[in-house]
Every structure is written in structure tokens, then in C-alpha cells.
Short mmCIF file of C-alpha atoms in Angstrom, two decimals:
data_model
loop_
_atom_site.label_atom_id
_atom_site.label_comp_id
_atom_site.label_asym_id
_atom_site.label_seq_id
_atom_site.Cartn_x
_atom_site.Cartn_y
_atom_site.Cartn_z
CA VAL A 258 13.41 8.23 -0.50
CA ARG A 259 9.73 7.79 0.33
CA SER A 260 8.21 10.50 -1.84
CA GLU A 261 8.96 13.10 -4.47
CA ARG A 262 8.45 15.79 -1.83
CA GLN A 263 11.10 14.19 0.37
CA LEU A 264 13.44 13.87 -2.61
CA ILE A 265 13.08 17.58 -3.35
CA ARG A 266 13.67 18.49 0.32
CA ASP A 267 16.78 16.29 0.37
CA THR A 268 18.05 17.77 -2.89
CA GLN A 269 17.77 21.27 -1.44
CA VAL A 270 20.34 20.44 1.25
CA ASN A 271 22.33 17.44 -0.04
CA VAL A 272 25.33 18.48 -2.13
CA ALA A 273 25.77 14.93 -3.45
CA TYR A 274 22.23 14.98 -4.90
CA ARG A 275 22.90 18.35 -6.52
CA TRP A 276 26.18 17.06 -7.98
CA PHE A 277 24.44 13.97 -9.39
CA LEU A 278 21.79 16.17 -11.03
CA GLY A 279 24.37 18.64 -12.35
CA LEU A 280 23.00 21.49 -10.22
CA ASN A 281 25.02 24.27 -8.61
CA LEU A 282 24.38 25.37 -5.04
CA THR A 283 22.52 28.44 -6.30
CA ASP A 284 20.38 26.62 -8.90
CA ASN A 285 16.65 26.36 -8.25
CA ILE A 286 15.25 22.92 -7.49
CA PRO A 287 12.07 21.93 -9.36
CA ASP A 288 8.82 21.63 -7.45
CA ALA A 289 7.79 18.13 -6.35
CA SER A 290 4.68 18.32 -8.54
CA THR A 291 6.90 18.92 -11.59
CA LEU A 292 8.91 15.83 -10.75
CA SER A 293 5.74 13.82 -10.22
CA GLN A 294 4.15 14.93 -13.49
CA ASN A 295 7.34 14.19 -15.43
CA ARG A 296 7.51 10.70 -13.90
CA ILE A 297 3.89 10.03 -14.83
CA ARG A 298 4.36 11.28 -18.41
CA ARG A 299 7.64 9.41 -18.88
CA PHE A 300 6.64 6.05 -17.42
CA ASN A 301 2.90 5.87 -18.16
CA ASP A 302 2.28 2.85 -20.40
CA SER A 303 5.81 1.64 -19.63
CA GLU A 304 6.97 -1.71 -18.32
CA VAL A 305 10.14 -0.28 -16.75
CA TYR A 306 8.98 -0.59 -13.13
CA GLN A 307 7.93 -4.20 -13.67
CA GLN A 308 11.24 -4.95 -15.43
CA ILE A 309 13.24 -3.48 -12.54
CA PHE A 310 11.18 -5.43 -9.99
CA ASP A 311 11.56 -8.67 -11.97
CA GLU A 312 15.33 -8.21 -12.20
CA ILE A 313 15.62 -7.60 -8.44
CA VAL A 314 13.60 -10.76 -7.72
CA LEU A 315 15.73 -12.79 -10.17
CA GLN A 316 18.94 -11.58 -8.52
CA ALA A 317 17.55 -12.40 -5.08
CA MET A 318 16.58 -15.88 -6.28
CA ARG A 319 20.07 -16.47 -7.76
CA LYS A 320 21.59 -15.57 -4.40
CA LYS A 321 19.03 -17.82 -2.68
CA LEU A 322 17.61 -14.91 -0.69
CA VAL A 323 14.10 -15.83 -1.85
CA SER A 324 12.69 -19.03 -3.29
CA GLY A 325 9.82 -17.69 -5.35
CA HIS A 326 7.48 -20.38 -4.00
CA THR A 327 5.69 -18.55 -1.19
CA LEU A 328 4.12 -15.12 -1.30
CA TYR A 329 3.56 -13.09 1.86
CA THR A 330 1.65 -9.83 1.83
CA ASP A 331 1.61 -7.01 4.32
CA SER A 332 -1.79 -5.44 4.88
CA THR A 333 -0.66 -2.87 7.42
CA HIS A 334 -2.74 0.31 7.23
CA LEU A 335 -0.61 3.43 7.05
CA LYS A 336 -1.50 7.10 6.90
CA ALA A 337 -0.81 8.49 3.43
CA ASN A 338 2.33 10.57 3.02
CA ALA A 339 0.66 13.18 0.85
#
């Protein structure tokens, strides 16, 4: 999911998302800004994103999907999804 707005739109129509969140079909879905603010408050000053990224890279290295020796960057300019 590319954004919190998209996640909220998907949750409005995807029964599996509602089930995962413990929501009934008639329950209100929070606004995307609420989700965004909660994420910022919860993970500000947290290393969790870096830890998840590091673990993914380690698993990819163990499976020899990446070597860890060369870094490529993508500088494609994209219009903001906001």
C-alpha cells in the first residue's frame, strides 16, 4: 500500500483488512490523518523502521539475493502522492 490514504480506501472495501483489524462491516474506518498522526507519535524517535530494513537486507544477503558490496540509487522524480 503506497499511502495511508490508500490503506484507508482499501480498508473501506476489503473484508480481509476489516477482519485483520477486528472491524465489522458497519464499523467506521478512521481518517487517514488519524492513522498518520498515530504512526508519527508511535514511531518517532524509534529505530523500528531501520531494524526492519536491516533484517530484510540480512535475509536477502543470506539467500544471496544481494551482496551488500554495491549500492545503486534511483533518482527518478515522481509527483507526490499527497
